[in-house]
mmCIF file of C-alpha atoms in Angstrom:
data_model
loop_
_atom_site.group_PDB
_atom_site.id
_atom_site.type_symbol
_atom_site.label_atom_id
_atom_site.label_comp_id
_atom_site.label_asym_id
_atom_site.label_seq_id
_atom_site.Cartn_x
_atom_site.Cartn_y
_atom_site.Cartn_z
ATOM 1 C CA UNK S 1 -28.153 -3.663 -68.858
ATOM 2 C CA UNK S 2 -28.540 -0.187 -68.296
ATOM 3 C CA UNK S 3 -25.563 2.213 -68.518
ATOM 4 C CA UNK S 4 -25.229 2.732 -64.489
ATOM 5 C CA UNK S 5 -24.761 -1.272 -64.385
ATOM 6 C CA UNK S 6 -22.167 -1.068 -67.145
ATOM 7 C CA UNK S 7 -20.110 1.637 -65.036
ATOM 8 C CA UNK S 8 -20.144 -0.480 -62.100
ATOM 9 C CA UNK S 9 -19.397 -3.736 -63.895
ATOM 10 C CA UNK S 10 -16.305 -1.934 -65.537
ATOM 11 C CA UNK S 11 -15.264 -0.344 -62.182
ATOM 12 C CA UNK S 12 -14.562 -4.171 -61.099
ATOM 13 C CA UNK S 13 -11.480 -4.477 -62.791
ATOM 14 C CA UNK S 14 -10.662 -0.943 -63.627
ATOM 15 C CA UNK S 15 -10.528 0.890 -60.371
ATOM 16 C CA UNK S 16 -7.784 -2.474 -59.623
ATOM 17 C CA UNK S 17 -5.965 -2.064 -62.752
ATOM 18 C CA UNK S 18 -5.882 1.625 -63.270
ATOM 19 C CA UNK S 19 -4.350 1.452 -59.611
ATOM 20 C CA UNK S 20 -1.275 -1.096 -60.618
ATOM 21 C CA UNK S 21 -1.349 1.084 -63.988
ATOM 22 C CA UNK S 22 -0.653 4.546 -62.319
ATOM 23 C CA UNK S 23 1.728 2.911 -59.438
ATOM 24 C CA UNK S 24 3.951 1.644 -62.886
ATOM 25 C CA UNK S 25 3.674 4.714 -64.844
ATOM 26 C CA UNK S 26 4.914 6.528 -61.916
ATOM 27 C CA UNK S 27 7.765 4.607 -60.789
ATOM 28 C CA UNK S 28 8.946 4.479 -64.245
ATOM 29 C CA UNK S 29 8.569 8.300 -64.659
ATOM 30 C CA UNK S 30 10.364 8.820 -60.980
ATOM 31 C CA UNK S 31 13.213 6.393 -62.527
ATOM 32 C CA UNK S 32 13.348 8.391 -65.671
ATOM 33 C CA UNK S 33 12.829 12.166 -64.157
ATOM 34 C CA UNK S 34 11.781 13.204 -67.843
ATOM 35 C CA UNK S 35 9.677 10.921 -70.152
ATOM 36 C CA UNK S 36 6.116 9.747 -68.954
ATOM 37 C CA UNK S 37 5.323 5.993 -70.862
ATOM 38 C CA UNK S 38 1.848 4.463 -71.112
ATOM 39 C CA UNK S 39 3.019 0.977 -71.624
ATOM 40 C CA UNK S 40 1.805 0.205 -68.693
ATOM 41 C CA UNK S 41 -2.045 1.501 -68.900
ATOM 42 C CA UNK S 42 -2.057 -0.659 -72.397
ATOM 43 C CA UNK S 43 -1.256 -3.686 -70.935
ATOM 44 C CA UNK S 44 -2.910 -3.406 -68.105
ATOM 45 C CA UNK S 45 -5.564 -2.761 -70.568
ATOM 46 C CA UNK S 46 -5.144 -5.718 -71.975
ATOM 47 C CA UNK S 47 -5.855 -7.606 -69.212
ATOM 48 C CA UNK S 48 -8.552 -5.709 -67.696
ATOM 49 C CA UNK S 49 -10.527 -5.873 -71.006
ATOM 50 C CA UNK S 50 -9.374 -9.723 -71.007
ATOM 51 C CA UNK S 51 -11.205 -10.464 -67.558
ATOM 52 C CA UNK S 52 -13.730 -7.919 -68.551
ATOM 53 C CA UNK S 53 -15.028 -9.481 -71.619
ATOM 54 C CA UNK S 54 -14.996 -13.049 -70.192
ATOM 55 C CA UNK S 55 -16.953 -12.332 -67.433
ATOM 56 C CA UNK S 56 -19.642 -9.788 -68.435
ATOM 57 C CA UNK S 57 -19.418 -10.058 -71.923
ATOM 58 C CA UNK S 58 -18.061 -6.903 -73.182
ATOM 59 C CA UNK S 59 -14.706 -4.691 -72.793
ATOM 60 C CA UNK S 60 -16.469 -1.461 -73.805
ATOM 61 C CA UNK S 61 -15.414 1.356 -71.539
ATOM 62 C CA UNK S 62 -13.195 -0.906 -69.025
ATOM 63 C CA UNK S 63 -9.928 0.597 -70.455
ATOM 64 C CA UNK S 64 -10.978 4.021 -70.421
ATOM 65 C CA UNK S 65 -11.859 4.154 -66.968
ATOM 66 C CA UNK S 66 -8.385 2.009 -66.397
ATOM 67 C CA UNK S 67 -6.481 4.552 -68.442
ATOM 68 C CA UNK S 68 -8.171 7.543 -66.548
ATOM 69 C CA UNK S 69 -6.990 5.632 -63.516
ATOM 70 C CA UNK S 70 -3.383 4.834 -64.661
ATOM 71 C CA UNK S 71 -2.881 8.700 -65.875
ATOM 72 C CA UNK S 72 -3.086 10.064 -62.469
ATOM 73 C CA UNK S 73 0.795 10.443 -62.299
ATOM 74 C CA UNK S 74 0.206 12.793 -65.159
ATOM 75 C CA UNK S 75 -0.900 15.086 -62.436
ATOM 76 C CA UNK S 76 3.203 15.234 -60.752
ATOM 77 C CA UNK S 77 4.398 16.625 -64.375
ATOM 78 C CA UNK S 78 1.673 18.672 -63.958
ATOM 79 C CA UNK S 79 2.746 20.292 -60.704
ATOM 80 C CA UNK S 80 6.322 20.261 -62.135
ATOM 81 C CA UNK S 81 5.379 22.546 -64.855
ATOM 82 C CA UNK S 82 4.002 25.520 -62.306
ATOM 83 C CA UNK S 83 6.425 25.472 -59.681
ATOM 84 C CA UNK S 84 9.225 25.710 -62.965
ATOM 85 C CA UNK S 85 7.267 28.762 -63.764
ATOM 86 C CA UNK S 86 6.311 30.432 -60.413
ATOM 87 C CA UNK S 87 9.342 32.318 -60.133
ATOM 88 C CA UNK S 88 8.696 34.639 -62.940
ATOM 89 C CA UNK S 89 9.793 38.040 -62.511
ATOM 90 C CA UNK S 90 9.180 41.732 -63.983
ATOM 91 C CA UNK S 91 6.807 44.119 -64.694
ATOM 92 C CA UNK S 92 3.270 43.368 -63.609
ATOM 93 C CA UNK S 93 1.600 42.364 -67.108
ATOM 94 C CA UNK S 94 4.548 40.234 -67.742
ATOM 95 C CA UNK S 95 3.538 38.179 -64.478
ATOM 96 C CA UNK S 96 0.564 38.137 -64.873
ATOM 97 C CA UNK S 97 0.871 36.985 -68.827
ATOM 98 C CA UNK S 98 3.306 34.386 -67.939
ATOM 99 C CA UNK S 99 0.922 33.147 -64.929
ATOM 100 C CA UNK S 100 -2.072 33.044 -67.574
ATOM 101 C CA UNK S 101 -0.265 31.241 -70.227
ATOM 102 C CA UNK S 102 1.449 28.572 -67.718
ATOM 103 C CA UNK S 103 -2.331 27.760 -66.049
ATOM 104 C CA UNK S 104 -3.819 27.713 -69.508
ATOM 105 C CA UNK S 105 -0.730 25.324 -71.116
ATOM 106 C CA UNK S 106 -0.667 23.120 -67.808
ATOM 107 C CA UNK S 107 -4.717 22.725 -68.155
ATOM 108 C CA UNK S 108 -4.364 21.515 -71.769
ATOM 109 C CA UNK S 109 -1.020 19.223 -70.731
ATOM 110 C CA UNK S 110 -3.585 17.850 -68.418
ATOM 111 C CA UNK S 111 -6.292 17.439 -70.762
ATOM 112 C CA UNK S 112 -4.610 15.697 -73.366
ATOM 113 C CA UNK S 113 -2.545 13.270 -70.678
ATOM 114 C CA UNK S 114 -5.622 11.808 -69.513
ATOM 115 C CA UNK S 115 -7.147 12.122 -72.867
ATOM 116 C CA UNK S 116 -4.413 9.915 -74.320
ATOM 117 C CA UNK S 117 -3.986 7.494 -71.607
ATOM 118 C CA UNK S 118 -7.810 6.713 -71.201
ATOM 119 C CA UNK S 119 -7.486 5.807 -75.119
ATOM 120 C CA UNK S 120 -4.695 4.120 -74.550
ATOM 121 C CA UNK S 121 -6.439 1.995 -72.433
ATOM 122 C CA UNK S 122 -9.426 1.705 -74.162
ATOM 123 C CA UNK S 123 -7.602 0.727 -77.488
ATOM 124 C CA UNK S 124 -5.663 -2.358 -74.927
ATOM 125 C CA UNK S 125 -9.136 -3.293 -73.166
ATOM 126 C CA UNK S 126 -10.527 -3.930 -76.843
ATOM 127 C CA UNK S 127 -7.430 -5.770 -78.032
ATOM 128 C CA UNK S 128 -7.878 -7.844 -74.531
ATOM 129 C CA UNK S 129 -11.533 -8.184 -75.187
ATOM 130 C CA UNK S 130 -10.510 -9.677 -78.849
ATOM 131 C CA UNK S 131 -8.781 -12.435 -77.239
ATOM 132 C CA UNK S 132 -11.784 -14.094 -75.185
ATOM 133 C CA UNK S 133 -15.136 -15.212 -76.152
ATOM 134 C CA UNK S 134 -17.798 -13.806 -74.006
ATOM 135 C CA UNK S 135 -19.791 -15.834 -71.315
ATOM 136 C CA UNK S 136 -22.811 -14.203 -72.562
ATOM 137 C CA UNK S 137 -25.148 -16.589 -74.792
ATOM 138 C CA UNK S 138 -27.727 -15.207 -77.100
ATOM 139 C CA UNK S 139 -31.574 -15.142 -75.697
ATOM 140 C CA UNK S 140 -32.384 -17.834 -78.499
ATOM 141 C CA UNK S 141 -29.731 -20.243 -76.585
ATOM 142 C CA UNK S 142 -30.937 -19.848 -73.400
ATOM 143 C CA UNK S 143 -33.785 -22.030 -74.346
ATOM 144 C CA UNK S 144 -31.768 -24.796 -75.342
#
């Protein structure tokens, strides 16, 4: 399989899962109003690489696309963090600093959320994938 199949096999059960993964993550973060939990991209992850490595044979790259998916909420604390800074006030380079520093902070927040959450997911999908043998047989079985 070439790596453009692989994507599109994995988007099968990841564009599904990173979808219930992101609805969790932010309905427990809108419950909370302060703390942002993964849980729910690992399990998910779990299960996606489950169902992923049972029917095409390998998790590889299922989770990470799931836990890409599932960090979109990441994206609300993101927004929180600028308008919590856009009412900075003073002299001009003070602004302007502050503005700088808050774009530059919120685009490594950003970074490292969906950094973290697609290994999150990957690190589930491969724990899933652990628990099921694959329905792929070797070329020397095929004969048999």
């Amino acid at each position: 399989m070439g790596i453009v199949t692989d994507i599109e096999l994995n988007w099968r059960y990841s564009l599904p899962g990173g979808v219930l993964a992101a609805t969790v993550v932010a309905l427990s973060y809108a419950e909370s109003n302060s703390k942002m939990s993964l849980g729910a991209v690992f399990f998910v992850g779990i299960i996606v690489g489950f169902l992923s490595k049972r029917e095409y044979g390998s998790s590889k790259g299922t989770g990470a696309l799931t836990g890409l998916i599932g960090a979109v909420p990441v994206v609300w604390i993101l927004a929180q963090i600028l308008t919590a800074t856009s009412g900075l006030s003073g002299p001009a380079w003070f602004v302007a600093a502050g503005t700088i520093t808050t774009v530059l902070y919120t685009l490594g927040v950003g970074m490292l959320g969906f950094a973290l959450s697609a290994l999150v997911g990957e690190v589930g999908a491969r724990i899933g994938g652990a628990f099921t043998r694959s329905n792929s047989q070797p070329s020397a079985m095929a004969d048999y």
